[in-house]
PDB file of C-alpha atoms in Angstrom:
ATOM      1  CA  MET A 291     179.641  52.716 119.830  1.00 59.00           C
ATOM      2  CA  THR A 292     178.164  56.065 120.849  1.00 61.00           C
ATOM      3  CA  LYS A 293     174.582  56.796 119.943  1.00 65.00           C
ATOM      4  CA  ARG A 294     173.939  60.299 118.683  1.00 62.00           C
ATOM      5  CA  PRO A 295     170.510  61.834 118.416  1.00 58.00           C
ATOM      6  CA  ALA A 296     169.220  61.993 114.898  1.00 59.00           C
ATOM      7  CA  THR A 297     169.471  65.415 113.317  1.00 58.00           C
ATOM      8  CA  ILE A 298     166.727  66.668 111.117  1.00 57.00           C
ATOM      9  CA  PRO A 299     168.074  68.473 108.093  1.00 58.00           C
ATOM     10  CA  LEU A 300     166.554  71.840 107.314  1.00 58.00           C
ATOM     11  CA  THR A 301     164.286  71.534 104.361  1.00 62.00           C
ATOM     12  CA  PRO A 302     164.345  74.214 101.705  1.00 60.00           C
ATOM     13  CA  ILE A 303     160.866  75.308 102.814  1.00 60.00           C
ATOM     14  CA  ARG A 304     161.945  75.770 106.464  1.00 56.00           C
ATOM     15  CA  ARG A 305     165.070  77.624 105.348  1.00 57.00           C
ATOM     16  CA  ALA A 306     163.041  79.913 103.081  1.00 50.00           C
ATOM     17  CA  ALA A 307     160.498  80.551 105.851  1.00 50.00           C
ATOM     18  CA  GLY A 308     163.256  81.569 108.251  1.00 54.00           C
ATOM     19  CA  LEU A 309     164.817  83.864 105.673  1.00 47.00           C
ATOM     20  CA  PHE A 310     161.439  85.423 104.879  1.00 46.00           C
ATOM     21  CA  ALA A 311     160.719  86.041 108.577  1.00 45.00           C
ATOM     22  CA  GLY A 312     164.100  87.749 109.019  1.00 46.00           C
ATOM     23  CA  LEU A 313     163.584  89.941 105.967  1.00 41.00           C
ATOM     24  CA  ALA A 314     160.065  90.883 107.071  1.00 41.00           C
ATOM     25  CA  LEU A 315     161.333  91.939 110.502  1.00 43.00           C
ATOM     26  CA  GLY A 316     164.114  94.014 108.942  1.00 44.00           C
ATOM     27  CA  LEU A 317     161.693  95.748 106.584  1.00 38.00           C
ATOM     28  CA  ALA A 318     159.271  96.454 109.433  1.00 39.00           C
ATOM     29  CA  VAL A 319     162.027  98.155 111.422  1.00 43.00           C
ATOM     30  CA  LEU A 320     163.101 100.226 108.422  1.00 42.00           C
ATOM     31  CA  ALA A 321     159.541 101.132 107.491  1.00 40.00           C
ATOM     32  CA  GLY A 322     159.016 102.548 110.987  1.00 47.00           C
ATOM     33  CA  CYS A 323     161.580 105.312 110.413  1.00 54.00           C
ATOM     34  CA  SER A 324     161.124 108.451 108.391  1.00 60.00           C
ATOM     35  CA  SER A 325     163.228 111.581 108.548  1.00 76.00           C
ATOM     36  CA  GLN A 326     163.398 115.182 107.455  1.00 82.00           C
ATOM     37  CA  GLY A 327     166.658 117.004 108.152  1.00 89.00           C
ATOM     38  CA  ALA A 328     167.839 114.112 110.329  1.00 94.00           C
ATOM     39  CA  SER A 329     169.612 110.777 110.056  1.00 94.00           C
ATOM     40  CA  THR A 330     169.133 107.797 112.352  1.00 95.00           C
ATOM     41  CA  ASP A 331     171.088 104.768 113.482  1.00 95.00           C
ATOM     42  CA  CYS A 332     168.735 102.367 115.254  1.00 94.00           C
ATOM     43  CA  ALA A 333     168.943  99.107 117.155  1.00 91.00           C
ATOM     44  CA  VAL A 334     166.012  97.168 118.595  1.00 89.00           C
ATOM     45  CA  ASP A 335     165.384  99.460 121.575  1.00 91.00           C
ATOM     46  CA  ALA A 336     167.504 102.579 120.984  1.00 95.00           C
ATOM     47  CA  CYS A 337     168.346 105.075 118.248  1.00 96.00           C
ATOM     48  CA  THR A 338     170.975 107.722 117.750  1.00 96.00           C
ATOM     49  CA  VAL A 339     169.527 110.684 115.886  1.00 97.00           C
ATOM     50  CA  THR A 340     171.649 113.322 114.170  1.00 97.00           C
ATOM     51  CA  PHE A 341     169.670 116.498 113.441  1.00 96.00           C
ATOM     52  CA  GLU A 342     170.847 119.107 110.957  1.00 94.00           C
ATOM     53  CA  ARG A 343     170.757 122.592 112.463  1.00 92.00           C
ATOM     54  CA  GLY A 344     169.001 125.439 110.693  1.00 87.00           C
ATOM     55  CA  VAL A 345     166.246 123.297 109.143  1.00 90.00           C
ATOM     56  CA  ASP A 346     162.951 121.804 110.295  1.00 91.00           C
ATOM     57  CA  ALA A 347     164.623 118.608 111.546  1.00 93.00           C
ATOM     58  CA  ARG A 348     162.434 115.718 112.666  1.00 94.00           C
ATOM     59  CA  THR A 349     162.264 111.946 112.508  1.00 95.00           C
ATOM     60  CA  THR A 350     159.997 109.082 113.470  1.00 95.00           C
ATOM     61  CA  ILE A 351     161.791 106.364 115.444  1.00 94.00           C
ATOM     62  CA  LEU A 352     160.667 103.521 117.697  1.00 91.00           C
ATOM     63  CA  GLY A 353     157.058 104.535 117.019  1.00 92.00           C
ATOM     64  CA  ILE A 354     157.472 108.137 118.230  1.00 94.00           C
ATOM     65  CA  GLU A 355     158.413 111.482 116.713  1.00 95.00           C
ATOM     66  CA  ALA A 356     161.573 113.311 117.730  1.00 96.00           C
ATOM     67  CA  LYS A 357     162.333 116.825 116.535  1.00 96.00           C
ATOM     68  CA  LEU A 358     164.869 119.537 117.126  1.00 96.00           C
ATOM     69  CA  VAL A 359     163.201 122.647 118.549  1.00 96.00           C
ATOM     70  CA  GLY A 360     166.301 124.787 119.087  1.00 94.00           C
ATOM     71  CA  ALA A 361     169.947 124.881 120.116  1.00 93.00           C
ATOM     72  CA  GLU A 362     172.091 127.503 121.808  1.00 90.00           C
ATOM     73  CA  GLY A 363     175.630 126.818 122.947  1.00 88.00           C
ATOM     74  CA  ASP A 364     175.741 123.384 124.585  1.00 87.00           C
ATOM     75  CA  GLN A 365     172.027 123.465 125.433  1.00 93.00           C
ATOM     76  CA  VAL A 366     169.437 121.889 123.113  1.00 96.00           C
ATOM     77  CA  THR A 367     165.644 121.740 123.184  1.00 96.00           C
ATOM     78  CA  VAL A 368     164.066 118.691 121.565  1.00 97.00           C
ATOM     79  CA  GLU A 369     160.569 117.289 121.476  1.00 96.00           C
ATOM     80  CA  VAL A 370     160.346 113.535 121.988  1.00 96.00           C
ATOM     81  CA  ALA A 371     157.058 111.621 122.207  1.00 94.00           C
ATOM     82  CA  GLY A 372     155.197 114.937 122.479  1.00 95.00           C
ATOM     83  CA  GLU A 373     157.248 116.250 125.411  1.00 96.00           C
ATOM     84  CA  GLN A 374     159.749 119.123 125.214  1.00 97.00           C
ATOM     85  CA  LEU A 375     163.082 118.530 126.893  1.00 97.00           C
ATOM     86  CA  THR A 376     166.021 120.874 127.393  1.00 96.00           C
ATOM     87  CA  LEU A 377     169.266 118.901 127.393  1.00 97.00           C
ATOM     88  CA  THR A 378     172.887 119.765 128.095  1.00 95.00           C
ATOM     89  CA  THR A 379     175.896 117.741 126.999  1.00 89.00           C
ATOM     90  CA  GLY A 380     176.964 115.386 129.795  1.00 88.00           C
ATOM     91  CA  GLN A 381     173.724 115.569 131.786  1.00 92.00           C
ATOM     92  CA  GLN A 382     171.899 112.432 132.905  1.00 93.00           C
ATOM     93  CA  ALA A 383     169.161 111.083 130.668  1.00 94.00           C
ATOM     94  CA  ALA A 384     165.832 112.902 130.680  1.00 95.00           C
ATOM     95  CA  GLU A 385     162.563 110.968 130.559  1.00 94.00           C
ATOM     96  CA  ALA A 386     159.836 111.447 127.941  1.00 95.00           C
ATOM     97  CA  GLY A 387     156.919 109.134 127.177  1.00 91.00           C
ATOM     98  CA  GLY A 388     158.634 105.951 128.377  1.00 93.00           C
ATOM     99  CA  PHE A 389     161.955 106.823 126.713  1.00 96.00           C
ATOM    100  CA  SER A 390     165.259 108.123 128.050  1.00 96.00           C
ATOM    101  CA  VAL A 391     166.899 110.875 126.031  1.00 96.00           C
ATOM    102  CA  THR A 392     170.516 112.053 126.222  1.00 96.00           C
ATOM    103  CA  LEU A 393     172.426 114.692 124.300  1.00 96.00           C
ATOM    104  CA  ASP A 394     175.554 113.191 122.759  1.00 95.00           C
ATOM    105  CA  SER A 395     176.997 116.235 120.992  1.00 95.00           C
ATOM    106  CA  VAL A 396     176.315 119.716 119.608  1.00 95.00           C
ATOM    107  CA  THR A 397     178.206 121.395 116.763  1.00 94.00           C
ATOM    108  CA  ASN A 398     177.438 124.394 114.545  1.00 93.00           C
ATOM    109  CA  GLU A 399     176.036 121.980 111.934  1.00 94.00           C
ATOM    110  CA  GLN A 400     174.505 119.095 113.911  1.00 95.00           C
ATOM    111  CA  VAL A 401     172.862 117.951 117.132  1.00 96.00           C
ATOM    112  CA  LYS A 402     173.152 114.280 118.086  1.00 97.00           C
ATOM    113  CA  ILE A 403     170.826 112.681 120.671  1.00 97.00           C
ATOM    114  CA  ARG A 404     170.234 109.126 121.842  1.00 96.00           C
ATOM    115  CA  VAL A 405     166.690 107.896 122.462  1.00 97.00           C
ATOM    116  CA  ALA A 406     166.219 104.570 124.249  1.00 96.00           C
ATOM    117  CA  ARG A 407     163.190 102.659 125.513  1.00 94.00           C
ATOM    118  CA  ASN A 408     163.021 102.511 129.273  1.00 89.00           C
ATOM    119  CA  PRO A 409     162.947  98.944 130.600  1.00 77.00           C
ATOM    120  CA  GLY A 410     159.397  97.909 131.444  1.00 65.00           C
ATOM    121  CA  SER A 411     157.814 100.643 129.309  1.00 59.00           C
TER     122      SER A 411
END
């Protein structure tokens, strides 16, 4: 006969506590984002931001503000964490306030950037 360690069943209280903790974390992440003229798609340490062109486009992500300053051709100027960056499609990531910022795409209607926390920041 094989002895198996006893398993402790999850009580309804422990299950509810785990569910509550997960919901609280999800709400905290969502509450940290606000946008005007922009949409965001965020993970734990990175966000993709799509700015609408021709409006005052800005968003708050990962505890910082990101805004579109201007765009001409394939070159875009954004302000991230208080620093202005000029980005070109395909260029290496630029650094701003402990974040790396890359330009994903530019169209006549939208500008899409990716903002990620730098490891160790």
